[in-house]
């Protein structure tokens, strides 16, 4: 791909070492070129847009001041890190980002030594960075600096606070940078705030402060406990003078800021002054999501991942979906509102994804009955459990991959008491370009062992509506419904709301030569493959839609076990412990011995690419199912 000739400075930066050769006066221009590069690339190859634009100056300043990759930078929520990727040797191949066999969608150490940790999910940076800081100290690497860059909502995650608690009590020199992009940059309220910032980031001040601390330690006047008390006193004094308080001041963590996250010169100065300070410290930086691209600044949610757009006009290139089936998430959102109008006990809960899961439909119509709890999946589940305990009926919508973070909450806070909570697992199965951190591969396997839990997956949009209706009927207990990202198969999706018998599957088609058992929308691909195979071979193939993984339809499985020597199972989930495993367990328990071929996600982490590409890679797209049928029939 031809490089843009306008990137005069950026084209010369093949690593942060090249960046550090530039005078600080050149950094604003580097930032401008880096921002233009991100805009140019993402206008053609879609990705996470607004977050990376918001941290351009911060990214440049960090790599300018810190000796990366020896110094460790841990990004929280990896969709902030496009600028980081471009500055760290991946500029010329950035156009492959999120494509099959191209650059990974989020930082990963398997791709670059500059990517220090996996960061597809939120809130893990402080814990991981603290571990690195402690390891550096343990190995005697006194010159190695460790920085956690947390923000874009991830400070609301419980793991972040667990990490902070440990940071405050464990000897370390960690620097936490809080990228606060939820508000505009505050205007200065007089000279005292800037004076205190300058004072507490002053090299001379901190040299004097550290020298005095060492002397007081030698004289026996100061110890670790008294030092923590002094830090708390110092932070309290700053709070009084600056007329603002924050949670960090009571945690023995030195606090600096807030500072303008779009002033790269000021950022480099502050980072230079505080990077060698001893003890944990936090720099609070205000940034604006979408900075430098007006449409993204004005509509941050829309421009989080906007798809293809015209970089000159800001017009998003939206495909014409007229006559196409709806997104599963929109069927969920509209059906939830329909049910809520009929059942005043229903409430909606989502951890920071109201538009991503279409909970915003209920929020707009009934704002008092929908709750966005922030990036806090465990809290979302337990919060739902608390409401259910008192008689409400929460529909808790969490992406399948993110629900992994609330596993104990499902068991301890919902399942044990058999509370009426409906878990709607959006993005179940392979999700595409977001890759292994976001694939909803494990939910069937990790939910199946939990007692009291009903697990279902709809074949199509009508089935999703019927399952949602069934789940909100009285005394159902915990009820999980999983469905994929993307569109269904029915344009006429609005059907009557009817009860589905719990644990009852459907025989979609009779047959005598082979049985194909599916769960969820992947059954539509299996049905197409069956039609092709029957037309080509003249054989008779039965198709069963299991519909419920738990309780499983034992009557249906007995029928399959008695009548078929060969069975193929198809699921958009991991093979280890999933639906195929459940069928094998049943057959073994009841003395049936059919030859079972299982199709699904193999025992490895699956890379990024389109859903179609990845299903083919894993061997359960329509063509793969067809070939498995032909092979089995020829046995």
GROMACS .gro file of C-alpha atoms in nm, residues 224-408:
model
  185
  224UNK     CA    1   0.640   0.308   5.598
  225UNK     CA    2   0.325   0.366   5.803
  226UNK     CA    3   0.417   0.727   5.885
  227UNK     CA    4   0.510   0.784   5.520
  228UNK     CA    5   0.159   0.673   5.413
  229UNK     CA    6   0.008   0.910   5.670
  230UNK     CA    7   0.216   1.197   5.530
  231UNK     CA    8   0.100   1.119   5.176
  232UNK     CA    9  -0.261   1.119   5.295
  233UNK     CA   10  -0.201   1.453   5.471
  234UNK     CA   11  -0.034   1.595   5.160
  235UNK     CA   12  -0.323   1.485   4.941
  236UNK     CA   13  -0.576   1.630   5.187
  237UNK     CA   14  -0.392   1.964   5.181
  238UNK     CA   15  -0.398   1.965   4.801
  239UNK     CA   16  -0.769   1.882   4.802
  240UNK     CA   17  -0.842   2.174   5.036
  241UNK     CA   18  -0.641   2.423   4.833
  242UNK     CA   19  -0.767   2.300   4.494
  243UNK     CA   20  -1.126   2.260   4.615
  244UNK     CA   21  -1.156   1.911   4.470
  245UNK     CA   22  -1.127   1.559   4.605
  246UNK     CA   23  -1.084   1.214   4.453
  247UNK     CA   24  -1.072   0.854   4.565
  248UNK     CA   25  -0.696   0.819   4.514
  249UNK     CA   26  -0.608   1.064   4.788
  250UNK     CA   27  -0.708   0.820   5.060
  251UNK     CA   28  -0.516   0.529   4.907
  252UNK     CA   29  -0.155   0.643   4.953
  253UNK     CA   30  -0.130   0.711   4.581
  254UNK     CA   31   0.019   1.047   4.484
  255UNK     CA   32  -0.226   1.230   4.259
  256UNK     CA   33  -0.137   1.479   3.983
  257UNK     CA   34  -0.379   1.663   3.762
  258UNK     CA   35  -0.605   1.704   3.593
  259UNK     CA   36  -0.398   1.808   3.292
  260UNK     CA   37  -0.488   1.880   2.931
  261UNK     CA   38  -0.446   1.555   2.741
  262UNK     CA   39  -0.423   1.734   2.409
  263UNK     CA   40  -0.125   1.954   2.496
  264UNK     CA   41   0.159   1.722   2.399
  265UNK     CA   42   0.429   1.963   2.515
  266UNK     CA   43   0.280   1.993   2.864
  267UNK     CA   44   0.226   1.617   2.880
  268UNK     CA   45   0.591   1.545   2.801
  269UNK     CA   46   0.701   1.790   3.070
  270UNK     CA   47   0.475   1.639   3.335
  271UNK     CA   48   0.569   1.282   3.244
  272UNK     CA   49   0.938   1.367   3.252
  273UNK     CA   50   0.907   1.519   3.598
  274UNK     CA   51   0.710   1.237   3.758
  275UNK     CA   52   0.844   0.926   3.585
  276UNK     CA   53   1.133   0.872   3.828
  277UNK     CA   54   0.939   0.946   4.144
  278UNK     CA   55   0.933   0.669   4.399
  279UNK     CA   56   0.608   0.513   4.508
  280UNK     CA   57   0.275   0.475   4.326
  281UNK     CA   58   0.137   0.779   4.148
  282UNK     CA   59  -0.157   0.870   3.929
  283UNK     CA   60  -0.171   1.128   3.653
  284UNK     CA   61  -0.524   1.241   3.567
  285UNK     CA   62  -0.551   1.344   3.202
  286UNK     CA   63  -0.856   1.499   3.038
  287UNK     CA   64  -0.906   1.404   2.672
  288UNK     CA   65  -1.188   1.426   2.423
  289UNK     CA   66  -1.301   1.114   2.240
  290UNK     CA   67  -1.281   1.171   1.865
  291UNK     CA   68  -1.050   1.473   1.907
  292UNK     CA   69  -0.960   1.635   1.576
  293UNK     CA   70  -1.254   1.501   1.376
  294UNK     CA   71  -1.560   1.714   1.441
  295UNK     CA   72  -1.834   1.455   1.373
  296UNK     CA   73  -1.664   1.215   1.617
  297UNK     CA   74  -1.629   1.485   1.882
  298UNK     CA   75  -1.999   1.565   1.857
  299UNK     CA   76  -2.128   1.204   1.855
  300UNK     CA   77  -1.877   0.989   2.042
  301UNK     CA   78  -2.102   0.682   2.067
  302UNK     CA   79  -2.180   0.672   1.695
  303UNK     CA   80  -1.813   0.723   1.609
  304UNK     CA   81  -1.678   0.465   1.850
  305UNK     CA   82  -1.669   0.219   1.558
  306UNK     CA   83  -1.842   0.399   1.269
  307UNK     CA   84  -1.759   0.173   0.975
  308UNK     CA   85  -1.645   0.322   0.644
  309UNK     CA   86  -1.683   0.699   0.607
  310UNK     CA   87  -1.588   0.994   0.390
  311UNK     CA   88  -1.297   1.160   0.570
  312UNK     CA   89  -1.362   1.493   0.396
  313UNK     CA   90  -1.733   1.530   0.466
  314UNK     CA   91  -1.769   1.307   0.771
  315UNK     CA   92  -2.053   1.118   0.603
  316UNK     CA   93  -2.074   0.755   0.715
  317UNK     CA   94  -2.111   0.509   0.428
  318UNK     CA   95  -2.400   0.297   0.552
  319UNK     CA   96  -2.504  -0.002   0.342
  320UNK     CA   97  -2.860  -0.017   0.218
  321UNK     CA   98  -3.033  -0.277   0.436
  322UNK     CA   99  -3.376  -0.242   0.280
  323UNK     CA  100  -3.543  -0.582   0.259
  324UNK     CA  101  -3.278  -0.749   0.475
  325UNK     CA  102  -3.350  -0.937   0.798
  326UNK     CA  103  -3.298  -0.734   1.116
  327UNK     CA  104  -3.007  -0.756   1.354
  328UNK     CA  105  -3.067  -1.003   1.636
  329UNK     CA  106  -2.990  -0.723   1.883
  330UNK     CA  107  -3.268  -0.508   1.738
  331UNK     CA  108  -3.517  -0.794   1.764
  332UNK     CA  109  -3.411  -0.825   2.128
  333UNK     CA  110  -3.446  -0.450   2.192
  334UNK     CA  111  -3.789  -0.416   2.034
  335UNK     CA  112  -3.920  -0.736   2.192
  336UNK     CA  113  -3.795  -0.628   2.534
  337UNK     CA  114  -3.990  -0.303   2.507
  338UNK     CA  115  -4.298  -0.495   2.392
  339UNK     CA  116  -4.271  -0.730   2.690
  340UNK     CA  117  -4.203  -0.445   2.934
  341UNK     CA  118  -4.526  -0.277   2.827
  342UNK     CA  119  -4.712  -0.597   2.916
  343UNK     CA  120  -4.520  -0.686   3.234
  344UNK     CA  121  -4.445  -0.404   3.477
  345UNK     CA  122  -4.191  -0.619   3.665
  346UNK     CA  123  -3.949  -0.620   3.371
  347UNK     CA  124  -3.637  -0.400   3.388
  348UNK     CA  125  -3.330  -0.388   3.163
  349UNK     CA  126  -2.965  -0.396   3.272
  350UNK     CA  127  -2.653  -0.357   3.056
  351UNK     CA  128  -2.286  -0.295   3.140
  352UNK     CA  129  -2.205   0.007   2.919
  353UNK     CA  130  -2.346  -0.134   2.592
  354UNK     CA  131  -2.697   0.014   2.555
  355UNK     CA  132  -2.658   0.087   2.184
  356UNK     CA  133  -2.445  -0.223   2.117
  357UNK     CA  134  -2.717  -0.454   2.248
  358UNK     CA  135  -3.015  -0.225   2.164
  359UNK     CA  136  -3.115  -0.177   2.527
  360UNK     CA  137  -3.135   0.191   2.425
  361UNK     CA  138  -3.479   0.116   2.276
  362UNK     CA  139  -3.615   0.048   2.626
  363UNK     CA  140  -3.408   0.331   2.772
  364UNK     CA  141  -3.564   0.582   2.536
  365UNK     CA  142  -3.922   0.467   2.594
  366UNK     CA  143  -3.897   0.383   2.966
  367UNK     CA  144  -3.581   0.541   3.108
  368UNK     CA  145  -3.681   0.461   3.465
  369UNK     CA  146  -3.681   0.087   3.384
  370UNK     CA  147  -3.341   0.051   3.216
  371UNK     CA  148  -2.999   0.070   3.382
  372UNK     CA  149  -2.655   0.117   3.228
  373UNK     CA  150  -2.419   0.018   3.511
  374UNK     CA  151  -2.090   0.096   3.332
  375UNK     CA  152  -1.815  -0.151   3.250
  376UNK     CA  153  -1.899  -0.376   3.544
  377UNK     CA  154  -2.033  -0.712   3.435
  378UNK     CA  155  -2.012  -0.876   3.777
  379UNK     CA  156  -2.205  -0.588   3.930
  380UNK     CA  157  -2.462  -0.605   3.648
  381UNK     CA  158  -2.539  -0.967   3.736
  382UNK     CA  159  -2.550  -0.920   4.115
  383UNK     CA  160  -2.749  -0.596   4.077
  384UNK     CA  161  -2.997  -0.795   3.867
  385UNK     CA  162  -3.005  -1.064   4.135
  386UNK     CA  163  -3.087  -0.806   4.400
  387UNK     CA  164  -3.378  -0.669   4.199
  388UNK     CA  165  -3.503  -1.022   4.125
  389UNK     CA  166  -3.490  -1.108   4.495
  390UNK     CA  167  -3.735  -0.823   4.558
  391UNK     CA  168  -3.978  -0.924   4.283
  392UNK     CA  169  -3.856  -0.748   3.968
  393UNK     CA  170  -3.767  -0.939   3.651
  394UNK     CA  171  -3.436  -0.817   3.507
  395UNK     CA  172  -3.327  -0.881   3.151
  396UNK     CA  173  -2.949  -0.859   3.193
  397UNK     CA  174  -2.788  -0.819   2.851
  398UNK     CA  175  -2.413  -0.886   2.842
  399UNK     CA  176  -2.191  -0.982   2.550
  400UNK     CA  177  -2.109  -1.352   2.574
  401UNK     CA  178  -1.733  -1.298   2.606
  402UNK     CA  179  -1.779  -1.034   2.876
  403UNK     CA  180  -2.014  -1.254   3.077
  404UNK     CA  181  -1.709  -1.470   3.153
  405UNK     CA  182  -1.610  -1.197   3.397
  406UNK     CA  183  -1.928  -1.249   3.600
  407UNK     CA  184  -1.920  -1.627   3.629
  408UNK     CA  185  -1.916  -1.644   4.008
   0.00000   0.00000   0.00000
